[in-house]
XYZ file of C-alpha atoms in Angstrom:
559
model
C -187.121 71.008 76.388
C -185.854 74.339 78.074
C -183.372 76.620 76.535
C -181.454 79.067 79.212
C -180.007 81.741 77.476
C -178.031 84.443 79.691
C -178.208 87.686 77.724
C -175.220 89.212 79.531
C -173.120 86.455 77.632
C -175.013 88.056 74.256
C -173.917 91.548 74.981
C -177.278 92.550 76.626
C -176.911 95.132 79.105
C -179.282 93.436 81.698
C -178.559 90.029 83.450
C -181.822 88.587 81.786
C -182.498 84.969 81.312
C -184.665 83.534 78.462
C -186.697 80.496 79.034
C -187.992 78.921 75.671
C -190.318 76.196 75.699
C -192.280 74.124 72.951
C -193.399 71.517 75.580
C -196.846 71.388 77.592
C -197.107 73.638 80.559
C -195.110 72.503 83.436
C -193.218 73.606 86.462
C -189.408 74.351 86.488
C -187.158 76.396 88.639
C -185.248 79.412 87.606
C -181.679 80.769 88.533
C -182.934 82.494 91.557
C -184.819 79.228 92.600
C -188.671 80.339 92.311
C -191.131 78.024 90.081
C -192.197 79.316 86.945
C -195.143 78.095 84.798
C -194.184 77.635 81.177
C -196.729 78.417 78.958
C -195.353 77.171 75.637
C -194.574 80.790 74.791
C -190.803 82.293 75.122
C -190.542 84.025 78.788
C -187.777 86.019 79.995
C -186.759 85.916 83.804
C -184.788 88.681 84.948
C -182.008 87.914 86.812
C -181.397 88.911 90.579
C -179.131 91.753 89.409
C -182.228 93.836 88.520
C -184.915 94.556 90.697
C -187.770 94.539 87.929
C -187.414 94.513 84.047
C -188.218 97.896 82.420
C -189.090 95.936 78.965
C -192.123 93.928 78.242
C -190.338 92.184 75.455
C -186.495 91.686 74.717
C -184.508 91.817 71.219
C -185.955 88.393 70.718
C -189.594 89.086 71.123
C -189.815 86.955 74.330
C -192.232 88.200 76.901
C -191.193 89.672 80.066
C -191.468 88.173 83.571
C -190.069 90.742 86.368
C -187.895 89.102 88.794
C -189.815 91.047 91.268
C -192.599 88.768 90.787
C -190.499 85.701 90.586
C -188.536 86.347 93.478
C -191.656 87.193 95.476
C -193.256 83.815 94.957
C -194.858 83.899 98.965
C -196.358 87.407 98.180
C -197.812 86.371 94.918
C -199.396 83.244 96.583
C -200.704 85.684 99.456
C -202.366 88.088 97.109
C -203.792 85.297 95.221
C -205.069 83.830 98.353
C -206.751 86.752 99.531
C -207.807 88.886 96.627
C -209.462 88.562 93.326
C -210.625 90.486 90.053
C -214.305 91.544 90.037
C -216.610 93.911 87.953
C -217.828 97.374 89.590
C -215.750 97.142 92.877
C -212.495 99.097 93.936
C -209.879 98.791 96.554
C -207.622 102.006 97.944
C -203.989 101.474 97.060
C -203.293 102.603 100.673
C -205.449 99.783 101.937
C -203.630 97.056 100.082
C -200.361 98.199 100.851
C -201.217 98.292 104.533
C -202.350 94.672 104.326
C -199.035 93.721 102.881
C -196.997 95.512 105.342
C -199.125 93.627 107.989
C -198.322 90.125 106.581
C -194.604 91.083 105.981
C -194.696 91.499 109.713
C -196.219 88.452 110.870
C -194.150 86.347 108.496
C -190.712 88.233 109.326
C -190.521 89.259 105.598
C -188.676 92.369 104.089
C -191.489 94.191 102.598
C -190.841 96.208 99.199
C -191.799 99.776 98.715
C -195.040 100.799 97.617
C -193.803 101.333 94.096
C -192.437 98.112 93.526
C -195.459 96.477 95.631
C -197.692 98.045 92.817
C -195.672 96.639 90.133
C -196.078 93.398 91.585
C -199.820 93.746 91.912
C -200.126 94.687 88.187
C -198.139 91.536 87.039
C -200.110 89.186 89.249
C -203.730 90.663 88.239
C -203.257 91.474 84.483
C -205.306 94.478 83.085
C -206.101 95.943 86.383
C -206.727 99.859 86.440
C -206.354 102.784 88.333
C -208.805 105.303 89.561
C -208.911 108.211 91.443
C -212.011 108.499 93.229
C -213.717 111.106 95.746
C -214.200 114.645 95.157
C -211.572 117.374 94.314
C -209.185 117.532 96.915
C -210.290 114.457 98.839
C -209.644 111.731 96.145
C -207.572 108.877 96.469
C -206.050 106.480 94.160
C -207.968 102.851 93.664
C -207.440 99.547 92.168
C -210.499 99.160 90.176
C -211.601 95.879 89.646
C -210.147 94.294 92.609
C -211.599 92.878 95.999
C -210.938 90.839 98.730
C -211.953 87.319 98.626
C -214.690 86.020 100.929
C -212.612 83.413 102.174
C -209.888 85.782 103.320
C -208.676 86.267 107.249
C -208.548 89.794 106.118
C -212.319 90.155 105.958
C -212.931 89.475 109.616
C -209.740 91.266 110.829
C -211.183 94.431 109.161
C -214.588 93.968 110.310
C -213.458 93.751 113.757
C -211.435 97.016 113.190
C -214.260 98.650 111.417
C -216.929 97.786 114.227
C -214.461 98.921 116.783
C -213.875 102.134 114.843
C -217.505 102.707 114.575
C -218.266 102.330 118.075
C -215.341 104.718 119.021
C -216.086 107.149 116.290
C -219.888 107.528 115.492
C -221.035 109.631 112.584
C -221.310 113.511 113.875
C -224.082 115.514 112.265
C -222.070 118.577 113.025
C -219.291 117.224 110.619
C -218.469 119.979 108.222
C -216.165 119.766 105.104
C -212.667 121.303 105.835
C -210.695 120.453 102.880
C -208.500 117.598 103.816
C -210.007 116.995 107.051
C -213.223 115.419 105.873
C -213.831 111.871 107.616
C -214.088 108.918 105.331
C -214.669 105.258 106.172
C -214.249 103.825 102.828
C -210.573 102.847 103.626
C -211.940 100.647 106.329
C -215.124 99.258 104.703
C -213.911 98.324 101.501
C -213.828 94.569 102.152
C -217.874 95.222 102.602
C -218.510 95.981 98.672
C -218.903 92.295 98.258
C -222.195 92.558 100.058
C -223.407 95.192 97.952
C -224.810 95.298 94.213
C -222.403 97.644 92.614
C -223.267 96.177 89.024
C -226.393 98.764 88.937
C -226.024 101.849 86.880
C -227.841 105.212 87.190
C -230.833 105.004 84.569
C -231.186 107.625 82.283
C -233.234 110.551 83.169
C -235.775 111.926 81.042
C -235.717 115.603 79.708
C -237.487 118.232 81.665
C -241.268 118.483 80.656
C -242.086 122.235 80.417
C -245.590 121.374 80.350
C -246.213 124.602 78.031
C -245.491 126.862 81.028
C -243.590 129.921 80.170
C -240.077 130.081 81.575
C -239.088 132.348 84.484
C -237.873 135.970 83.699
C -234.137 135.805 82.733
C -233.932 131.915 81.951
C -233.556 130.401 78.767
C -233.504 127.182 77.505
C -229.802 126.785 77.490
C -230.281 127.276 81.262
C -232.377 124.401 81.518
C -230.136 122.107 79.450
C -227.341 123.245 81.694
C -229.275 122.211 85.001
C -230.417 119.030 83.603
C -226.696 118.084 82.704
C -225.483 119.238 86.163
C -227.739 117.365 87.874
C -227.131 114.225 86.124
C -223.254 114.600 86.962
C -224.007 115.312 90.435
C -226.323 112.289 90.739
C -223.576 109.921 89.171
C -220.949 111.332 91.581
C -223.507 110.571 94.296
C -223.680 106.997 93.161
C -220.000 106.864 92.778
C -218.966 107.696 96.380
C -221.808 105.339 97.696
C -220.586 102.227 95.974
C -217.122 102.899 97.024
C -219.144 103.355 100.926
C -217.703 106.824 101.008
C -220.849 108.258 102.868
C -219.574 111.188 104.054
C -218.684 112.706 100.806
C -222.329 112.985 100.087
C -222.627 116.014 102.329
C -219.476 117.597 100.090
C -221.532 117.050 96.925
C -224.399 118.542 97.971
C -222.639 121.487 98.972
C -220.760 121.826 96.009
C -223.889 121.326 93.906
C -225.929 123.797 95.702
C -223.071 126.369 96.094
C -222.766 126.447 99.595
C -221.684 129.720 100.515
C -220.195 129.787 104.111
C -216.871 131.311 104.708
C -214.376 128.914 103.153
C -211.302 130.715 103.368
C -208.329 128.883 101.872
C -210.387 126.018 100.434
C -209.212 126.928 96.974
C -210.196 123.531 95.562
C -213.884 123.779 96.597
C -213.710 127.446 95.139
C -212.536 126.490 91.811
C -215.301 123.760 91.825
C -217.871 126.702 92.330
C -216.059 128.844 89.591
C -216.659 126.252 87.003
C -220.205 125.475 87.999
C -221.001 129.196 87.971
C -219.512 129.448 84.330
C -221.972 126.492 83.209
C -224.872 128.017 85.234
C -224.864 131.130 87.192
C -226.115 130.433 90.988
C -228.847 133.436 89.799
C -230.356 131.025 87.337
C -230.156 128.341 89.659
C -232.195 129.784 92.142
C -234.660 130.980 89.912
C -234.996 127.465 88.458
C -235.329 126.304 92.007
C -238.666 127.982 91.929
C -239.898 126.662 88.367
C -242.514 123.951 88.742
C -241.425 121.719 85.597
C -237.746 121.587 87.411
C -239.508 120.920 90.745
C -240.962 117.743 89.421
C -238.276 116.630 87.287
C -235.816 116.806 90.499
C -238.445 114.879 92.507
C -238.559 112.389 90.073
C -234.763 112.161 89.548
C -234.221 112.046 93.466
C -236.596 109.047 93.853
C -235.031 106.818 90.879
C -231.387 107.754 92.456
C -232.579 106.911 95.754
C -234.327 103.658 94.733
C -231.125 102.791 92.940
C -228.827 103.294 96.092
C -231.186 101.294 98.168
C -230.715 98.653 95.461
C -226.933 98.801 95.676
C -226.606 99.163 99.378
C -229.142 96.327 100.391
C -229.717 93.953 97.588
C -231.505 91.345 99.487
C -233.342 92.293 102.866
C -232.823 88.492 104.207
C -229.361 88.174 103.254
C -226.926 88.603 106.311
C -224.950 91.822 106.416
C -221.973 92.575 108.676
C -223.041 94.455 111.728
C -220.466 97.128 111.056
C -221.931 97.815 107.517
C -225.481 97.821 108.826
C -224.411 100.509 111.537
C -222.596 102.788 109.130
C -225.696 102.493 106.672
C -227.878 103.683 109.804
C -225.587 106.183 111.098
C -225.621 107.696 107.087
C -229.324 107.607 107.237
C -229.481 109.522 110.329
C -227.470 112.389 108.909
C -228.980 112.626 105.652
C -231.607 115.588 106.375
C -229.178 117.948 108.666
C -226.606 117.405 105.607
C -228.963 118.457 102.878
C -230.532 121.197 104.663
C -227.319 122.527 105.632
C -225.867 122.302 101.850
C -229.360 124.053 100.696
C -229.068 127.126 103.305
C -229.505 129.389 100.459
C -231.684 127.468 98.356
C -235.598 128.472 97.707
C -237.918 126.748 100.322
C -239.810 125.138 97.315
C -236.469 123.161 96.151
C -235.610 122.397 99.744
C -239.093 120.819 100.708
C -238.996 118.650 97.303
C -235.350 117.132 98.131
C -235.946 116.756 101.765
C -239.020 115.007 101.070
C -237.129 112.469 99.164
C -233.938 112.318 101.120
C -236.368 111.328 104.228
C -238.150 108.689 102.266
C -234.493 107.220 101.480
C -233.627 107.400 105.299
C -236.799 105.938 106.372
C -236.230 103.003 103.780
C -232.758 102.209 104.766
C -233.906 102.490 108.554
C -236.656 99.907 107.538
C -234.654 97.434 105.534
C -231.739 97.155 107.830
C -233.971 96.732 110.795
C -235.957 94.022 108.876
C -232.471 92.402 108.098
C -231.430 92.524 111.656
C -235.098 90.896 112.481
C -234.234 88.405 109.884
C -230.931 87.352 111.302
C -232.385 87.118 114.696
C -235.259 84.785 113.510
C -233.109 82.729 111.592
C -231.479 81.477 114.754
C -235.232 80.485 116.133
C -236.392 78.691 112.944
C -233.547 76.531 113.061
C -233.728 75.424 116.588
C -235.503 72.097 116.790
C -236.522 72.724 120.353
C -238.117 75.896 119.997
C -239.863 74.999 117.116
C -241.590 72.098 118.840
C -242.633 74.433 121.794
C -243.958 76.961 119.307
C -246.296 74.182 117.598
C -247.696 73.025 121.033
C -248.234 76.504 122.432
C -249.829 77.500 118.952
C -252.169 74.123 119.064
C -253.512 75.733 122.421
C -254.450 78.927 120.784
C -258.159 79.481 120.337
C -258.561 80.367 116.702
C -262.072 80.049 116.650
C -262.308 83.169 119.309
C -259.578 84.918 117.375
C -261.450 84.909 114.361
C -264.798 85.796 116.221
C -263.065 88.886 117.729
C -261.007 89.703 114.776
C -263.853 89.674 112.553
C -265.759 92.604 113.653
C -262.859 94.646 112.540
C -261.296 92.684 109.748
C -264.405 90.884 108.234
C -262.044 88.008 106.993
C -263.590 85.510 105.380
C -263.542 82.147 107.645
C -262.241 80.028 105.005
C -259.618 82.383 104.287
C -258.319 82.419 107.805
C -258.573 78.460 108.345
C -256.349 78.112 105.577
C -253.694 80.502 106.573
C -253.857 79.069 110.038
C -253.294 75.302 108.796
C -250.484 76.605 106.042
C -248.577 78.288 108.982
C -248.814 75.202 111.312
C -247.615 73.185 108.548
C -244.732 75.714 107.415
C -243.714 75.675 111.004
C -243.781 71.955 111.492
C -241.752 71.341 108.287
C -238.983 73.426 110.232
C -238.704 75.293 106.855
C -235.784 78.071 106.157
C -236.067 81.446 106.142
C -236.391 81.922 102.510
C -239.095 79.215 102.522
C -241.109 81.455 104.717
C -240.598 84.207 103.006
C -241.769 82.564 99.747
C -244.988 81.477 101.873
C -245.708 85.168 103.051
C -245.165 86.104 99.128
C -247.704 83.611 98.293
C -250.059 84.930 100.822
C -250.050 88.260 99.413
C -250.317 87.096 95.799
C -253.301 85.086 96.816
C -255.029 87.690 98.571
C -254.516 90.631 96.158
C -255.079 88.589 93.021
C -258.646 89.719 92.672
C -257.512 93.216 92.791
C -254.878 92.976 89.844
C -254.712 95.389 87.009
C -257.515 97.360 89.143
C -257.280 101.083 90.230
C -258.410 99.416 93.966
C -255.407 97.506 94.277
C -253.204 100.105 96.348
C -256.018 100.505 98.796
C -256.734 96.838 99.160
C -252.983 96.136 99.594
C -252.950 98.498 102.363
C -256.332 97.384 104.048
C -254.752 93.883 103.722
C -251.615 95.090 105.367
C -253.877 96.714 108.196
C -255.880 93.627 108.656
C -252.831 91.173 108.849
C -251.237 93.206 111.795
C -254.361 93.300 113.606
C -254.969 89.523 113.326
C -251.570 88.477 114.073
C -251.842 91.107 117.249
C -254.855 89.157 118.464
C -252.631 85.507 118.404
C -250.026 87.118 120.338
C -252.652 88.510 122.857
C -254.076 85.011 123.132
C -250.566 83.542 123.848
C -249.734 86.242 126.285
C -252.649 85.510 128.151
C -251.860 81.539 128.471
C -248.240 82.572 129.338
C -246.812 80.532 126.604
C -243.295 79.357 127.087
C -242.521 80.436 123.459
C -243.963 83.695 123.606
C -240.630 85.409 123.079
C -239.838 83.435 119.854
C -243.326 84.254 118.551
C -243.131 87.608 119.339
C -239.963 87.934 117.145
C -241.440 85.918 114.080
C -244.451 88.090 114.288
C -242.163 91.400 114.335
C -240.356 90.184 111.225
C -243.448 88.885 109.474
C -245.238 91.900 109.946
C -241.945 94.100 108.636
C -241.684 91.804 105.622
C -245.388 91.751 104.621
C -244.632 95.858 104.797
C -241.839 95.368 102.607
C -243.969 93.150 100.053
C -246.966 95.461 100.101
C -244.833 98.543 99.439
C -243.338 97.019 96.445
C -246.832 95.607 95.036
C -248.237 98.694 95.568
C -245.463 100.478 93.630
C -245.331 98.337 90.905
C -249.330 98.783 90.453
C -248.649 102.758 90.439
C -245.530 102.060 87.897
C -243.409 104.013 90.435
C -240.300 103.238 92.631
C -241.041 102.069 96.324
C -238.894 105.295 97.566
C -241.529 107.455 95.422
C -244.502 105.733 97.095
C -242.887 106.262 100.613
C -242.311 110.004 99.517
C -245.816 110.495 98.477
C -246.994 109.181 101.952
C -244.472 111.102 104.117
C -246.007 114.275 101.858
C -249.550 113.217 102.734
C -248.612 112.664 106.428
C -247.639 116.400 106.712
C -250.937 117.781 105.105
C -253.066 115.115 106.314
C -256.822 116.166 106.683
C -257.810 115.268 110.276
C -261.358 115.241 109.220
C -261.100 112.538 106.720
C -261.485 109.119 108.745
C -259.754 107.121 106.027
C -256.511 108.927 106.152
C -256.786 109.296 109.809
C -256.748 105.831 110.212
C -253.682 105.202 108.135
C -251.997 107.899 109.711
C -252.368 106.375 113.369
C -251.745 102.787 112.024
C -248.358 103.783 110.362
C -247.041 105.924 113.135
C -248.131 102.660 115.582
C -246.310 100.534 113.089
C -242.797 102.799 113.223
C -243.264 103.205 116.806
C -243.421 99.547 117.542
C -241.105 97.929 115.124
C -238.146 100.608 114.153
C -235.227 100.749 115.935
C -234.265 104.706 116.298
């Protein structure tokens, strides 16, 4: 039984209504005609005389429910239908209010102001926190722990808008920080955060190992500790803006950390940040540390750790479909990295610039490869789901003279006949079963495990893994050659599948090699990049690998 009490009759200053219930939860209609769920605890329903109640509890201890929430039933339902709470994500307040205004326009509703709408959101999503994200002078308020639902039509709306915006306004490598004028795509792509793995945190960095080397002149241990702390804060800031897809802010963070000294008249916010950094670590000391070998090694290791974490956040699963707008944003970001970094480190010693650029290039290269792999995966998924194409591929594959292919390939690859025959049979069987892309990926992973099993826990593992990748690529090219000479009707499908499987095999091998060496894949790629620049052309083994990888990127990467 419900007891409805008008506080005005009891002398209260506000026209509130008490609803008391000791019965099981049910629905009832308040004086303003909106349904309220009674939960067995006293409720206070503010009357329409007040836009919202300023108290959480009334004089008798009843919990307060604002009339704004009760009189906004359709808006509340719209919020519940389109948004949900989640850990590690955020949504700009301005974006959410814009969505609300569009909804009101479509439904011919009178919208409330931004402040009242904010109170409504907090009453619907209890415990929601607000954070100011971004660098000083360019931060925005976000609702932390809130995102757009995957089933919401807002996702498609925002994807279309973002795709159009990215085509019309591509990233410019000439963009420069100008106070409030920094370009920022975060407000347009917040709905894509559900495709990220925002739960990952930045691992702890080890202390700088001085390796018994004397400190540079004028440098004390306190300077080493200050650099270590500042660098950690810097990396955490980069992680924060990347999780929120504020890609262009990375350049600003680099400029801030490395004390970019271009004329910035009127940019008091940036100057204030530099002043604060100068107090903690003078730039003269920063420059000296950038020539100190233990600091260079430590910075490289920290960058590899940071970039590996960012790759796993942005592309947690290379086979999972990613919206085209998000893919393009990541690729544009990767293209801008080197120019942003070299510009920000204009007055920093070459030793540190070289280390930083090598790591950043490995990061950018990995982003480009993984997004290309993801693009190939989605194209191949359509082929693997087409019964007619699979039938034609099987028919054409059965006409390939594998004995002749093996005879020609064995001169280079020296693969055992039984291994090649087993792979041929498994490939045909998997194709015939019309397995999914994920099942094909599991098969390829099994092939790698089987071939490299004899080299586990051996120092020869990295070399054996790379050699297998070379043999795999050569052998598959021989099969494609045979299909081409026979004018196979399914040549296009095979070519697409071959590109995907070569790229995915590369992905598997780099992870296996990194695991065997106890390093991150980013670090392995960074080592190769450094090796490529200083490669001795008289070393035939290294020369072959340099040519092979150059050919691989030329053929398979989308620039």
